[in-house]
Short mmCIF file of C-alpha atoms in Angstrom, two decimals:
data_model
loop_
_atom_site.label_atom_id
_atom_site.label_comp_id
_atom_site.label_asym_id
_atom_site.label_seq_id
_atom_site.Cartn_x
_atom_site.Cartn_y
_atom_site.Cartn_z
CA MET A 1 4.65 68.51 -19.77
CA GLY A 2 4.59 72.23 -20.04
CA TYR A 3 4.34 73.67 -23.57
CA GLU A 4 7.68 74.52 -24.05
CA GLU A 5 8.89 70.63 -22.56
CA PHE A 6 6.38 69.73 -25.86
CA LEU A 7 8.09 71.50 -28.30
CA ILE A 8 11.44 70.91 -27.14
CA GLU A 9 10.41 67.03 -27.42
CA LEU A 10 9.13 67.61 -30.73
CA MET A 11 12.43 68.68 -31.96
CA LYS A 12 14.30 65.91 -30.51
CA LYS A 13 11.77 63.86 -32.38
CA GLU A 14 12.09 65.88 -35.61
CA VAL A 15 16.14 66.00 -35.87
CA ALA A 16 16.30 62.21 -34.93
CA SER A 17 14.12 61.35 -37.73
CA ARG A 18 15.80 63.61 -39.76
CA GLN A 19 19.04 61.43 -38.88
CA GLU A 20 17.29 58.51 -39.76
CA ASN A 21 16.45 59.49 -42.74
CA GLN A 22 19.75 60.84 -43.82
CA GLN A 23 21.81 56.98 -42.72
CA LYS A 24 18.90 55.65 -45.01
CA ARG A 25 19.82 57.96 -47.94
CA ARG A 26 23.28 57.34 -47.70
CA ILE A 27 22.78 53.72 -47.12
CA HIS A 28 20.84 53.52 -49.70
CA LYS A 29 23.60 55.71 -52.41
CA ALA A 30 26.08 53.49 -51.20
CA GLY A 31 25.15 50.62 -53.89
CA PHE A 32 25.63 47.38 -51.21
CA PRO A 33 24.79 44.10 -52.62
CA TYR A 34 22.96 43.15 -49.35
CA LEU A 35 22.93 45.06 -46.02
CA LYS A 36 25.23 42.67 -43.13
CA THR A 37 26.24 44.50 -40.04
CA LEU A 38 29.69 43.48 -38.18
CA ASP A 39 27.47 42.24 -35.24
CA GLU A 40 25.85 39.28 -37.37
CA PHE A 41 29.42 38.45 -38.04
CA ASP A 42 30.73 34.70 -36.70
CA TYR A 43 34.26 36.07 -35.30
CA THR A 44 34.96 32.64 -35.20
CA ARG A 45 35.77 32.40 -38.45
CA LEU A 46 38.99 35.29 -37.27
CA LYS A 47 41.47 33.16 -37.23
CA TYR A 48 44.15 35.53 -37.63
CA VAL A 49 42.61 38.35 -36.80
CA GLU A 50 41.36 39.78 -33.60
CA GLN A 51 37.82 40.87 -33.27
CA ALA A 52 38.68 43.74 -30.94
CA PHE A 53 41.11 45.01 -34.51
CA ILE A 54 37.72 44.94 -36.26
CA TRP A 55 35.81 46.71 -34.01
CA GLU A 56 38.64 49.46 -33.80
CA LEU A 57 38.18 49.82 -37.76
CA ALA A 58 33.80 50.21 -36.94
CA THR A 59 35.00 53.55 -35.07
CA CYS A 60 35.64 54.99 -38.76
CA GLU A 61 38.62 56.64 -37.49
CA PHE A 62 40.52 55.16 -40.18
CA ILE A 63 38.09 57.37 -42.41
CA SER A 64 38.80 60.71 -40.74
CA LYS A 65 42.74 59.56 -40.81
CA ARG A 66 42.06 59.23 -44.89
CA GLN A 67 43.31 55.84 -44.10
CA ASN A 68 42.91 52.43 -46.05
CA VAL A 69 42.20 49.07 -44.86
CA ILE A 70 43.30 45.85 -47.08
CA MET A 71 41.89 42.51 -46.59
CA ILE A 72 43.87 39.36 -47.94
CA GLY A 73 42.14 36.11 -47.42
CA ASN A 74 40.91 33.22 -49.58
CA THR A 75 37.24 32.54 -49.69
CA GLY A 76 35.11 32.58 -47.01
CA THR A 77 37.07 34.10 -44.84
CA GLY A 78 34.41 37.34 -44.23
CA LYS A 79 36.31 39.73 -46.46
CA THR A 80 32.62 40.87 -47.58
CA HIS A 81 30.98 40.85 -44.66
CA ILE A 82 33.00 42.57 -42.90
CA SER A 83 33.30 45.33 -45.86
CA ILE A 84 29.86 45.62 -45.56
CA GLY A 85 29.74 45.93 -42.24
CA LEU A 86 32.22 48.97 -41.54
CA GLY A 87 30.82 50.87 -44.53
CA LEU A 88 27.48 50.61 -42.99
CA LYS A 89 29.12 52.18 -39.78
CA ALA A 90 30.54 54.96 -41.47
CA CYS A 91 26.70 55.58 -43.23
CA LYS A 92 25.54 55.53 -39.66
CA GLU A 93 28.62 58.00 -38.93
CA GLY A 94 27.82 60.64 -41.62
CA TYR A 95 30.45 59.38 -44.06
CA ASN A 96 29.51 59.01 -47.66
CA VAL A 97 30.43 55.69 -49.01
CA LYS A 98 30.12 53.87 -52.46
CA PHE A 99 30.63 49.73 -52.34
CA TYR A 100 31.85 48.42 -55.76
CA THR A 101 32.98 44.89 -56.75
CA VAL A 102 36.20 45.49 -58.71
CA ALA A 103 34.47 44.28 -61.66
CA ASN A 104 31.49 46.88 -61.97
CA LEU A 105 34.00 49.64 -61.59
CA VAL A 106 36.20 49.32 -64.15
CA THR A 107 32.94 48.66 -66.37
CA GLU A 108 31.10 51.60 -65.10
CA LEU A 109 34.41 53.41 -65.67
CA THR A 110 35.24 52.18 -69.36
CA GLU A 111 31.69 53.01 -70.26
CA ALA A 112 31.55 56.40 -68.84
CA GLN A 113 34.80 57.04 -70.96
CA GLU A 114 33.20 55.53 -73.67
CA TYR A 115 30.34 58.06 -73.81
CA LYS A 116 32.69 61.12 -72.37
CA LYS A 117 31.06 60.96 -68.66
CA LEU A 118 34.19 59.95 -67.13
CA LEU A 119 35.26 63.28 -65.59
CA LYS A 120 31.56 63.33 -64.34
CA LEU A 121 31.98 59.70 -62.24
CA GLU A 122 35.49 60.86 -61.27
CA LYS A 123 34.14 64.14 -59.86
CA GLN A 124 31.57 61.71 -57.98
CA LEU A 125 33.75 59.38 -56.32
CA GLU A 126 35.91 62.29 -55.08
CA LYS A 127 33.12 62.91 -53.40
CA VAL A 128 33.14 59.85 -51.43
CA ASP A 129 34.49 59.35 -48.06
CA LEU A 130 35.04 55.76 -48.19
CA LEU A 131 35.43 53.77 -51.50
CA ILE A 132 35.07 49.86 -50.87
CA LEU A 133 36.34 47.56 -53.43
CA ASP A 134 35.46 44.21 -53.32
CA GLU A 135 36.44 40.95 -55.36
CA LEU A 136 40.35 42.06 -56.38
CA SER A 137 40.87 38.96 -57.72
CA TYR A 138 41.35 36.72 -60.67
CA LEU A 139 40.53 39.42 -63.14
CA CYS A 140 42.34 40.21 -66.09
CA PHE A 141 42.58 43.87 -66.82
CA ASN A 142 44.14 45.22 -70.17
CA ARG A 143 46.14 48.49 -70.27
CA ASN A 144 43.44 51.21 -70.39
CA GLN A 145 41.18 49.44 -68.00
CA ALA A 146 44.24 49.16 -65.73
CA ASP A 147 44.71 52.70 -66.06
CA LEU A 148 41.80 53.63 -65.19
CA LEU A 149 41.61 52.06 -62.03
CA PHE A 150 44.94 53.09 -60.95
CA ARG A 151 43.80 57.03 -61.38
CA ILE A 152 40.65 56.39 -59.38
CA ILE A 153 43.07 54.75 -56.34
CA SER A 154 46.05 57.38 -56.75
CA ASP A 155 43.41 60.21 -57.17
CA ARG A 156 42.11 59.25 -53.27
CA SER A 157 45.95 58.51 -51.86
CA GLU A 158 45.72 61.30 -48.85
CA LYS A 159 42.29 62.30 -49.96
CA GLY A 160 39.86 59.51 -49.15
CA SER A 161 39.74 55.93 -48.09
CA VAL A 162 39.62 52.76 -49.66
CA ILE A 163 38.45 49.30 -48.61
CA VAL A 164 39.93 46.40 -50.39
CA SER A 165 39.28 42.79 -50.27
CA THR A 166 41.44 40.13 -52.21
CA ASN A 167 42.47 36.50 -52.39
CA LEU A 168 45.52 37.31 -53.79
CA GLU A 169 48.57 38.32 -51.55
CA PHE A 170 50.33 41.56 -53.29
CA SER A 171 53.21 39.60 -55.04
CA ARG A 172 50.12 38.07 -57.27
CA TRP A 173 49.04 41.36 -58.46
CA THR A 174 50.85 40.97 -61.68
CA GLU A 175 48.28 37.75 -62.40
CA MET A 176 46.19 40.85 -62.96
CA PHE A 177 47.82 43.60 -64.37
CA ASP A 178 50.73 42.92 -67.03
CA ASN A 179 52.81 46.55 -65.94
CA THR A 180 54.57 45.67 -62.97
CA THR A 181 55.91 49.04 -62.88
CA MET A 182 52.15 49.95 -62.26
CA VAL A 183 51.27 47.06 -60.24
CA ALA A 184 54.13 48.52 -57.93
CA ALA A 185 52.84 51.88 -57.87
CA LEU A 186 49.54 50.84 -57.23
CA VAL A 187 50.58 48.93 -54.05
CA ASP A 188 51.91 51.76 -52.81
CA ARG A 189 49.23 53.88 -52.98
CA LEU A 190 47.03 51.78 -51.40
CA THR A 191 49.43 50.46 -48.48
CA PHE A 192 50.61 54.01 -47.77
CA ARG A 193 49.29 54.87 -44.22
CA SER A 194 46.83 51.55 -44.39
CA HIS A 195 45.97 49.12 -42.36
CA VAL A 196 46.59 45.38 -43.93
CA LEU A 197 44.59 42.11 -42.77
CA ASN A 198 45.96 38.81 -43.90
CA MET A 199 43.01 36.78 -43.07
CA ASN A 200 45.06 33.75 -43.76
CA GLY A 201 47.66 34.34 -41.39
CA GLU A 202 48.89 36.43 -38.80
CA SER A 203 47.30 40.14 -39.17
CA PHE A 204 49.60 43.38 -39.53
CA ARG A 205 48.94 47.17 -39.61
CA ARG A 206 50.67 48.90 -42.10
CA ASP A 207 51.75 52.84 -41.55
CA ASN A 208 53.70 54.97 -44.37
CA SER A 209 54.41 51.89 -45.63
CA GLN A 210 55.34 50.37 -49.05
CA ILE A 211 56.27 47.30 -50.75
CA GLU A 212 59.12 46.52 -52.75
#
């Protein structure tokens, strides 16, 4: 190997090392509770969603198009695993990702508001390409908590992507939020230009859709 070829190989290794380190930083900053890839998922658990569609989402095209993914399904249908798997793919593709359980996000927003750091947190979330909100289910939000969550989701409309996993159909979201008008607006924001996966039944997509 000549000196020039040696330098080229050295530069390739340096670039690869930097890219790997950047991926590791993005994955660390995402805050995943654990790491699970889509390759590790048992697709026999998906009785109503085609495996090919999950891998289509894994191309991360929905992020570049600023679309959302909503997964509705009972406990044990693999929503969290798929969310994390898609999040990891996004990190490896160079996107900034942040993972929260909805309860943890609401707590963080409330504390930030109390200590007058809400604007700072909101600006941090604005920079995230993909926000993953896990376990939107069987929670009761007071008016202030609901407003804070709505602001985060509303501000991302057509600016960044959201993945939401829940075990409640849209019609039951009023069990978590007492303001039915806000529930309708929240569902409208989330389902606009989105993919909705009903893990308990037939999967379907929504493009420019609204829930009445």
